[in-house]
Amino acid sequence: DTAVSQTPKYLVTQMGNDKSIKCEQNLGHDTMYWYKQDSKKFLKIMFSYNNKELIINETVPNRFSPKSPDKAHLNLHINSLELGDSAVYFCASSQSLAAYNEQFFGPGTRLTVL
Amino acid sequence: AQRVTQPEKLLSVFKGAPVELKCNYSYSGSPELFWYVQYSRQRLQLLLRHISRESIKGFTADLNKGETSFHLKKPFAQEEDSAMYYCALASNAGGTSYGKLTFGQGTILTVHP
Protein backbone atom coordinates (compact mmCIF):
# COMPACT_ATOMS: atom_id res chain seq x y z
CA ASP A 1 0.00 0.00 0.00
CA THR A 2 2.99 2.30 0.42
CA ALA A 3 2.70 5.14 -2.09
CA VAL A 4 6.37 6.11 -2.45
CA SER A 5 8.99 3.66 -1.26
CA GLN A 6 12.76 3.89 -1.11
CA THR A 7 15.47 1.31 -0.56
CA PRO A 8 17.58 1.08 1.40
CA LYS A 9 16.45 3.01 4.45
CA TYR A 10 20.00 3.30 5.78
CA LEU A 11 23.24 3.17 3.84
CA VAL A 12 26.67 3.29 5.47
CA THR A 13 29.67 3.18 3.19
CA GLN A 14 33.28 4.22 2.76
CA MET A 15 34.55 7.23 0.85
CA GLY A 16 35.21 6.47 -2.78
CA ASN A 17 32.57 3.77 -3.10
CA ASP A 18 29.69 3.79 -5.60
CA LYS A 19 26.16 3.28 -4.33
CA SER A 20 22.57 3.39 -5.56
CA ILE A 21 19.27 4.33 -3.96
CA LYS A 22 16.05 3.07 -5.49
CA CYS A 23 12.66 4.73 -5.52
CA GLU A 24 9.29 3.43 -6.63
CA GLN A 25 5.83 4.98 -6.64
CA ASN A 26 2.54 3.14 -7.14
CA LEU A 27 0.38 6.24 -7.48
CA GLY A 28 0.43 6.34 -11.26
CA HIS A 29 2.16 9.73 -11.17
CA ASP A 30 4.04 11.16 -14.14
CA THR A 31 6.64 13.15 -12.20
CA MET A 32 9.32 12.08 -9.73
CA TYR A 33 11.95 13.97 -7.76
CA TRP A 34 15.08 13.57 -5.67
CA TYR A 35 15.76 15.89 -2.74
CA LYS A 36 18.73 16.13 -0.39
CA GLN A 37 18.24 17.06 3.27
CA ASP A 38 21.41 18.20 4.98
CA SER A 39 22.36 18.00 8.64
CA LYS A 40 20.50 21.26 9.34
CA LYS A 41 17.31 19.74 7.89
CA PHE A 42 17.43 21.99 4.83
CA LEU A 43 15.66 20.35 1.87
CA LYS A 44 16.92 21.05 -1.63
CA ILE A 45 15.80 19.64 -4.93
CA MET A 46 18.35 17.75 -6.98
CA PHE A 47 16.45 16.34 -9.97
CA SER A 48 12.99 15.94 -11.39
CA TYR A 49 11.79 13.60 -14.10
CA ASN A 50 8.55 13.76 -16.04
CA ASN A 51 7.54 10.67 -18.00
CA LYS A 52 11.12 9.43 -17.80
CA GLU A 53 12.50 12.71 -19.14
CA LEU A 54 14.91 14.80 -17.07
CA ILE A 55 13.38 18.21 -16.34
CA ILE A 56 15.18 19.75 -13.38
CA ASN A 57 18.88 19.22 -12.91
CA GLU A 58 20.10 21.50 -10.15
CA THR A 59 23.73 22.27 -9.52
CA VAL A 60 24.64 18.79 -8.44
CA PRO A 61 28.06 17.16 -8.96
CA ASN A 62 28.02 14.88 -11.96
CA ARG A 63 28.95 12.03 -9.62
CA PHE A 64 25.17 11.93 -9.05
CA SER A 65 23.30 10.29 -11.89
CA PRO A 66 19.56 9.71 -11.81
CA LYS A 67 17.97 7.03 -13.94
CA SER A 68 14.31 6.50 -14.67
CA PRO A 69 13.70 3.11 -16.30
CA ASP A 70 9.95 3.77 -16.31
CA LYS A 71 7.47 6.29 -14.89
CA ALA A 72 7.15 4.43 -11.61
CA HIS A 73 10.86 4.29 -10.80
CA LEU A 74 13.57 6.86 -10.28
CA ASN A 75 16.94 5.62 -9.04
CA LEU A 76 19.90 7.64 -7.87
CA HIS A 77 23.42 6.41 -8.46
CA ILE A 78 26.30 8.12 -6.72
CA ASN A 79 29.91 7.57 -7.80
CA SER A 80 33.05 8.16 -5.75
CA LEU A 81 31.22 9.01 -2.56
CA GLU A 82 32.54 11.88 -0.46
CA LEU A 83 32.06 12.81 3.19
CA GLY A 84 29.88 15.75 2.16
CA ASP A 85 27.41 13.40 0.50
CA SER A 86 26.25 12.26 3.93
CA ALA A 87 22.62 13.34 4.16
CA VAL A 88 19.06 12.07 3.98
CA TYR A 89 17.85 11.64 0.42
CA PHE A 90 14.13 11.86 -0.27
CA CYS A 91 12.30 10.68 -3.30
CA ALA A 92 8.93 12.25 -4.15
CA SER A 93 6.29 12.06 -6.85
CA SER A 94 3.44 14.22 -8.13
CA GLN A 95 0.63 13.72 -10.60
CA SER A 96 2.26 16.02 -13.13
CA LEU A 97 4.73 18.87 -13.38
CA ALA A 98 2.04 21.46 -12.64
CA ALA A 99 3.18 23.72 -9.84
CA TYR A 100 -0.03 23.40 -7.79
CA ASN A 101 0.33 19.63 -7.42
CA GLU A 102 0.96 18.02 -4.06
CA GLN A 103 4.20 16.10 -3.84
CA PHE A 104 4.20 12.74 -2.07
CA PHE A 105 7.40 11.87 -0.27
CA GLY A 106 9.16 8.64 0.47
CA PRO A 107 10.50 7.79 3.93
CA GLY A 108 14.02 8.88 3.09
CA THR A 109 17.38 7.12 2.83
CA ARG A 110 19.99 8.12 5.40
CA LEU A 111 23.39 7.94 3.72
CA THR A 112 26.49 8.01 5.92
CA VAL A 113 29.88 8.21 4.25
CA LEU A 114 32.81 7.27 6.49
CA ALA B 1 15.44 33.10 -8.55
CA GLN B 2 12.96 31.84 -6.01
CA ARG B 3 13.65 31.90 -2.31
CA VAL B 4 11.71 31.02 0.82
CA THR B 5 12.63 32.26 4.27
CA GLN B 6 11.41 30.95 7.59
CA PRO B 7 12.99 33.23 10.17
CA GLU B 8 12.34 31.02 13.19
CA LYS B 9 14.22 27.76 13.45
CA LEU B 10 12.52 26.90 16.76
CA LEU B 11 9.14 27.93 18.11
CA SER B 12 7.74 26.90 21.48
CA VAL B 13 4.22 27.55 22.73
CA PHE B 14 1.94 26.15 25.39
CA LYS B 15 -1.11 24.08 24.60
CA GLY B 16 -4.09 26.29 23.85
CA ALA B 17 -1.98 29.29 22.86
CA PRO B 18 -2.12 30.79 19.38
CA VAL B 19 0.72 29.93 17.07
CA GLU B 20 2.07 31.63 13.96
CA LEU B 21 4.87 30.23 11.83
CA LYS B 22 6.32 32.88 9.57
CA CYS B 23 7.16 32.43 5.92
CA ASN B 24 8.35 35.04 3.44
CA TYR B 25 9.13 34.41 -0.18
CA SER B 26 10.90 36.00 -3.10
CA TYR B 27 9.61 35.20 -6.57
CA SER B 28 9.11 37.29 -9.68
CA GLY B 29 5.98 35.53 -10.92
CA SER B 30 2.74 34.36 -9.35
CA PRO B 31 3.71 31.72 -6.78
CA GLU B 32 2.13 28.48 -5.71
CA LEU B 33 2.69 28.22 -1.96
CA PHE B 34 2.49 25.27 0.37
CA TRP B 35 3.05 24.21 3.94
CA TYR B 36 4.48 20.72 4.43
CA VAL B 37 4.79 19.04 7.82
CA GLN B 38 6.94 16.24 9.16
CA TYR B 39 5.76 14.65 12.39
CA SER B 40 8.18 12.55 14.42
CA ARG B 41 9.00 9.28 12.64
CA GLN B 42 6.65 10.08 9.76
CA ARG B 43 7.32 11.16 6.23
CA LEU B 44 7.01 14.68 4.95
CA GLN B 45 3.42 15.40 3.93
CA LEU B 46 1.37 18.27 2.62
CA LEU B 47 -0.47 20.27 5.26
CA LEU B 48 -2.12 22.87 3.07
CA ARG B 49 -1.70 24.90 -0.12
CA HIS B 50 -2.82 28.42 -0.77
CA ILE B 51 -4.75 27.50 -3.91
CA SER B 52 -7.14 25.36 -1.87
CA ARG B 53 -7.96 28.10 0.66
CA GLU B 54 -8.82 25.46 3.22
CA SER B 55 -8.22 24.90 6.91
CA ILE B 56 -6.46 21.67 7.81
CA LYS B 57 -6.21 20.50 11.43
CA GLY B 58 -7.20 24.02 12.45
CA PHE B 59 -4.34 25.62 10.51
CA THR B 60 -4.83 28.38 7.97
CA ALA B 61 -2.43 30.35 5.81
CA ASP B 62 -3.13 33.48 3.82
CA LEU B 63 -1.09 34.58 0.88
CA ASN B 64 -0.19 38.26 1.22
CA LYS B 65 1.34 39.32 -2.07
CA GLY B 66 2.05 42.84 -0.82
CA GLU B 67 4.20 41.55 2.03
CA THR B 68 5.27 38.43 0.09
CA SER B 69 4.27 36.30 3.05
CA PHE B 70 2.41 33.05 3.65
CA HIS B 71 2.31 32.72 7.42
CA LEU B 72 0.77 29.62 9.01
CA LYS B 73 -1.60 30.21 11.90
CA LYS B 74 -3.60 28.24 14.40
CA PRO B 75 -5.67 29.87 17.16
CA PHE B 76 -5.26 27.10 19.74
CA ALA B 77 -2.17 24.88 19.50
CA GLN B 78 -2.35 21.21 20.48
CA GLU B 79 0.46 18.93 21.64
CA GLU B 80 0.02 16.78 18.52
CA ASP B 81 0.94 19.83 16.42
CA SER B 82 4.56 19.44 17.51
CA ALA B 83 6.50 18.80 14.30
CA MET B 84 8.83 20.31 11.71
CA TYR B 85 7.02 22.68 9.36
CA TYR B 86 8.32 23.66 5.95
CA CYS B 87 7.03 26.48 3.82
CA ALA B 88 7.54 25.83 0.10
CA LEU B 89 7.12 27.67 -3.18
CA ALA B 90 6.57 26.07 -6.57
CA SER B 91 7.51 27.80 -9.77
CA ASN B 92 4.82 28.51 -12.33
CA ALA B 93 7.36 29.60 -14.89
CA GLY B 94 7.86 27.44 -17.95
CA GLY B 95 11.03 25.71 -18.93
CA THR B 96 13.30 23.70 -16.73
CA SER B 97 12.13 25.32 -13.49
CA TYR B 98 8.48 24.43 -13.98
CA GLY B 99 7.12 22.74 -10.90
CA LYS B 100 10.36 23.24 -8.99
CA LEU B 101 9.62 23.24 -5.26
CA THR B 102 11.85 25.43 -3.13
CA PHE B 103 11.70 24.88 0.61
CA GLY B 104 12.37 27.21 3.50
CA GLN B 105 14.76 26.17 6.24
CA GLY B 106 11.96 24.71 8.36
CA THR B 107 10.58 25.60 11.79
CA ILE B 108 10.45 23.09 14.62
CA LEU B 109 7.26 23.70 16.57
CA THR B 110 7.04 22.37 20.09
CA VAL B 111 3.74 22.58 21.94
CA HIS B 112 4.14 22.11 25.67
CA PRO B 113 1.36 20.66 27.84
Tab-separated table of C-alpha atoms in Angstrom:
chain	number	residue	atom	x	y	z
A	1	ASP	CA	0.000	0.000	0.000
A	2	THR	CA	2.985	2.301	0.416
A	3	ALA	CA	2.704	5.142	-2.087
A	4	VAL	CA	6.372	6.113	-2.448
A	5	SER	CA	8.995	3.664	-1.263
A	6	GLN	CA	12.763	3.887	-1.114
A	7	THR	CA	15.468	1.310	-0.557
A	8	PRO	CA	17.585	1.085	1.401
A	9	LYS	CA	16.454	3.014	4.449
A	10	TYR	CA	20.003	3.295	5.776
A	11	LEU	CA	23.245	3.171	3.843
A	12	VAL	CA	26.671	3.292	5.468
A	13	THR	CA	29.667	3.176	3.188
A	14	GLN	CA	33.278	4.218	2.760
A	15	MET	CA	34.546	7.232	0.846
A	16	GLY	CA	35.214	6.474	-2.780
A	17	ASN	CA	32.573	3.766	-3.100
A	18	ASP	CA	29.688	3.793	-5.602
A	19	LYS	CA	26.156	3.278	-4.327
A	20	SER	CA	22.574	3.392	-5.556
A	21	ILE	CA	19.271	4.332	-3.961
A	22	LYS	CA	16.046	3.070	-5.488
A	23	CYS	CA	12.657	4.732	-5.518
A	24	GLU	CA	9.292	3.428	-6.630
A	25	GLN	CA	5.827	4.980	-6.635
A	26	ASN	CA	2.544	3.138	-7.141
A	27	LEU	CA	0.377	6.240	-7.484
A	28	GLY	CA	0.427	6.344	-11.257
A	29	HIS	CA	2.159	9.728	-11.171
A	30	ASP	CA	4.037	11.158	-14.136
A	31	THR	CA	6.637	13.150	-12.200
A	32	MET	CA	9.318	12.080	-9.726
A	33	TYR	CA	11.954	13.972	-7.761
A	34	TRP	CA	15.078	13.574	-5.668
A	35	TYR	CA	15.758	15.887	-2.736
A	36	LYS	CA	18.735	16.133	-0.394
A	37	GLN	CA	18.239	17.058	3.267
A	38	ASP	CA	21.406	18.198	4.983
A	39	SER	CA	22.358	18.005	8.643
A	40	LYS	CA	20.498	21.265	9.336
A	41	LYS	CA	17.312	19.741	7.891
A	42	PHE	CA	17.434	21.986	4.828
A	43	LEU	CA	15.663	20.347	1.865
A	44	LYS	CA	16.916	21.054	-1.626
A	45	ILE	CA	15.795	19.644	-4.929
A	46	MET	CA	18.345	17.751	-6.976
A	47	PHE	CA	16.446	16.341	-9.966
A	48	SER	CA	12.994	15.944	-11.389
A	49	TYR	CA	11.786	13.600	-14.104
A	50	ASN	CA	8.554	13.763	-16.038
A	51	ASN	CA	7.536	10.671	-18.004
A	52	LYS	CA	11.120	9.427	-17.800
A	53	GLU	CA	12.496	12.708	-19.142
A	54	LEU	CA	14.906	14.799	-17.068
A	55	ILE	CA	13.379	18.211	-16.337
A	56	ILE	CA	15.185	19.750	-13.377
A	57	ASN	CA	18.880	19.217	-12.909
A	58	GLU	CA	20.100	21.500	-10.146
A	59	THR	CA	23.726	22.274	-9.522
A	60	VAL	CA	24.640	18.791	-8.439
A	61	PRO	CA	28.059	17.160	-8.957
A	62	ASN	CA	28.024	14.879	-11.963
A	63	ARG	CA	28.947	12.029	-9.617
A	64	PHE	CA	25.168	11.930	-9.054
A	65	SER	CA	23.301	10.293	-11.892
A	66	PRO	CA	19.559	9.707	-11.808
A	67	LYS	CA	17.974	7.027	-13.941
A	68	SER	CA	14.306	6.501	-14.672
A	69	PRO	CA	13.695	3.112	-16.297
A	70	ASP	CA	9.951	3.769	-16.314
A	71	LYS	CA	7.466	6.288	-14.895
A	72	ALA	CA	7.155	4.429	-11.614
A	73	HIS	CA	10.857	4.293	-10.805
A	74	LEU	CA	13.574	6.865	-10.278
A	75	ASN	CA	16.937	5.622	-9.036
A	76	LEU	CA	19.898	7.638	-7.872
A	77	HIS	CA	23.417	6.412	-8.461
A	78	ILE	CA	26.304	8.116	-6.720
A	79	ASN	CA	29.914	7.566	-7.800
A	80	SER	CA	33.050	8.163	-5.748
A	81	LEU	CA	31.216	9.011	-2.563
A	82	GLU	CA	32.543	11.885	-0.460
A	83	LEU	CA	32.059	12.813	3.190
A	84	GLY	CA	29.881	15.747	2.163
A	85	ASP	CA	27.407	13.401	0.502
A	86	SER	CA	26.246	12.257	3.929
A	87	ALA	CA	22.617	13.341	4.165
A	88	VAL	CA	19.063	12.069	3.985
A	89	TYR	CA	17.853	11.636	0.418
A	90	PHE	CA	14.131	11.865	-0.270
A	91	CYS	CA	12.295	10.677	-3.305
A	92	ALA	CA	8.928	12.251	-4.147
A	93	SER	CA	6.295	12.064	-6.850
A	94	SER	CA	3.437	14.216	-8.133
A	95	GLN	CA	0.633	13.719	-10.598
A	96	SER	CA	2.259	16.019	-13.131
A	97	LEU	CA	4.733	18.874	-13.381
A	98	ALA	CA	2.042	21.464	-12.642
A	99	ALA	CA	3.177	23.721	-9.841
A	100	TYR	CA	-0.029	23.398	-7.792
A	101	ASN	CA	0.327	19.626	-7.419
A	102	GLU	CA	0.959	18.016	-4.058
A	103	GLN	CA	4.202	16.099	-3.842
A	104	PHE	CA	4.198	12.740	-2.066
A	105	PHE	CA	7.400	11.872	-0.266
A	106	GLY	CA	9.159	8.641	0.468
A	107	PRO	CA	10.500	7.794	3.930
A	108	GLY	CA	14.024	8.880	3.088
A	109	THR	CA	17.378	7.117	2.830
A	110	ARG	CA	19.988	8.117	5.396
A	111	LEU	CA	23.389	7.936	3.723
A	112	THR	CA	26.490	8.006	5.918
A	113	VAL	CA	29.876	8.206	4.253
A	114	LEU	CA	32.811	7.273	6.488
B	1	ALA	CA	15.442	33.099	-8.548
B	2	GLN	CA	12.959	31.837	-6.012
B	3	ARG	CA	13.649	31.904	-2.314
B	4	VAL	CA	11.711	31.017	0.824
B	5	THR	CA	12.633	32.264	4.274
B	6	GLN	CA	11.405	30.948	7.589
B	7	PRO	CA	12.995	33.227	10.170
B	8	GLU	CA	12.342	31.016	13.186
B	9	LYS	CA	14.224	27.763	13.450
B	10	LEU	CA	12.525	26.898	16.758
B	11	LEU	CA	9.142	27.933	18.112
B	12	SER	CA	7.740	26.905	21.478
B	13	VAL	CA	4.225	27.549	22.730
B	14	PHE	CA	1.936	26.153	25.391
B	15	LYS	CA	-1.111	24.084	24.604
B	16	GLY	CA	-4.091	26.289	23.852
B	17	ALA	CA	-1.985	29.288	22.863
B	18	PRO	CA	-2.122	30.786	19.379
B	19	VAL	CA	0.721	29.934	17.066
B	20	GLU	CA	2.071	31.627	13.963
B	21	LEU	CA	4.871	30.229	11.832
B	22	LYS	CA	6.322	32.876	9.570
B	23	CYS	CA	7.165	32.435	5.917
B	24	ASN	CA	8.353	35.036	3.436
B	25	TYR	CA	9.131	34.415	-0.179
B	26	SER	CA	10.901	35.996	-3.102
B	27	TYR	CA	9.610	35.202	-6.565
B	28	SER	CA	9.108	37.287	-9.679
B	29	GLY	CA	5.975	35.534	-10.917
B	30	SER	CA	2.743	34.361	-9.345
B	31	PRO	CA	3.705	31.724	-6.781
B	32	GLU	CA	2.130	28.483	-5.711
B	33	LEU	CA	2.691	28.217	-1.963
B	34	PHE	CA	2.494	25.266	0.374
B	35	TRP	CA	3.054	24.206	3.943
B	36	TYR	CA	4.481	20.722	4.428
B	37	VAL	CA	4.789	19.039	7.824
B	38	GLN	CA	6.940	16.240	9.159
B	39	TYR	CA	5.764	14.651	12.392
B	40	SER	CA	8.178	12.551	14.419
B	41	ARG	CA	9.004	9.280	12.643
B	42	GLN	CA	6.650	10.081	9.758
B	43	ARG	CA	7.324	11.158	6.229
B	44	LEU	CA	7.008	14.683	4.947
B	45	GLN	CA	3.418	15.399	3.927
B	46	LEU	CA	1.366	18.265	2.618
B	47	LEU	CA	-0.473	20.272	5.264
B	48	LEU	CA	-2.116	22.866	3.071
B	49	ARG	CA	-1.705	24.903	-0.120
B	50	HIS	CA	-2.818	28.416	-0.774
B	51	ILE	CA	-4.747	27.501	-3.913
B	52	SER	CA	-7.144	25.362	-1.868
B	53	ARG	CA	-7.960	28.097	0.660
B	54	GLU	CA	-8.823	25.458	3.223
B	55	SER	CA	-8.222	24.902	6.913
B	56	ILE	CA	-6.457	21.671	7.808
B	57	LYS	CA	-6.205	20.502	11.431
B	58	GLY	CA	-7.202	24.021	12.448
B	59	PHE	CA	-4.342	25.618	10.509
B	60	THR	CA	-4.831	28.382	7.969
B	61	ALA	CA	-2.435	30.348	5.814
B	62	ASP	CA	-3.135	33.478	3.824
B	63	LEU	CA	-1.095	34.581	0.880
B	64	ASN	CA	-0.187	38.255	1.224
B	65	LYS	CA	1.338	39.323	-2.069
B	66	GLY	CA	2.053	42.842	-0.824
B	67	GLU	CA	4.196	41.552	2.034
B	68	THR	CA	5.266	38.428	0.090
B	69	SER	CA	4.273	36.300	3.049
B	70	PHE	CA	2.415	33.051	3.651
B	71	HIS	CA	2.310	32.717	7.425
B	72	LEU	CA	0.769	29.622	9.006
B	73	LYS	CA	-1.605	30.206	11.904
B	74	LYS	CA	-3.602	28.238	14.404
B	75	PRO	CA	-5.666	29.870	17.164
B	76	PHE	CA	-5.262	27.097	19.739
B	77	ALA	CA	-2.173	24.883	19.503
B	78	GLN	CA	-2.354	21.211	20.483
B	79	GLU	CA	0.460	18.926	21.636
B	80	GLU	CA	0.023	16.784	18.518
B	81	ASP	CA	0.935	19.827	16.416
B	82	SER	CA	4.558	19.438	17.506
B	83	ALA	CA	6.504	18.804	14.298
B	84	MET	CA	8.829	20.307	11.708
B	85	TYR	CA	7.022	22.685	9.362
B	86	TYR	CA	8.315	23.661	5.949
B	87	CYS	CA	7.029	26.484	3.819
B	88	ALA	CA	7.545	25.826	0.101
B	89	LEU	CA	7.117	27.670	-3.179
B	90	ALA	CA	6.567	26.071	-6.571
B	91	SER	CA	7.514	27.797	-9.771
B	92	ASN	CA	4.822	28.506	-12.331
B	93	ALA	CA	7.360	29.602	-14.889
B	94	GLY	CA	7.859	27.441	-17.952
B	95	GLY	CA	11.026	25.714	-18.932
B	96	THR	CA	13.303	23.701	-16.731
B	97	SER	CA	12.129	25.324	-13.493
B	98	TYR	CA	8.481	24.427	-13.977
B	99	GLY	CA	7.115	22.743	-10.900
B	100	LYS	CA	10.364	23.241	-8.993
B	101	LEU	CA	9.616	23.237	-5.264
B	102	THR	CA	11.853	25.428	-3.126
B	103	PHE	CA	11.702	24.884	0.613
B	104	GLY	CA	12.372	27.208	3.501
B	105	GLN	CA	14.764	26.165	6.236
B	106	GLY	CA	11.963	24.714	8.357
B	107	THR	CA	10.584	25.604	11.792
B	108	ILE	CA	10.448	23.093	14.619
B	109	LEU	CA	7.262	23.703	16.567
B	110	THR	CA	7.041	22.372	20.093
B	111	VAL	CA	3.739	22.578	21.939
B	112	HIS	CA	4.143	22.107	25.670
B	113	PRO	CA	1.361	20.661	27.839
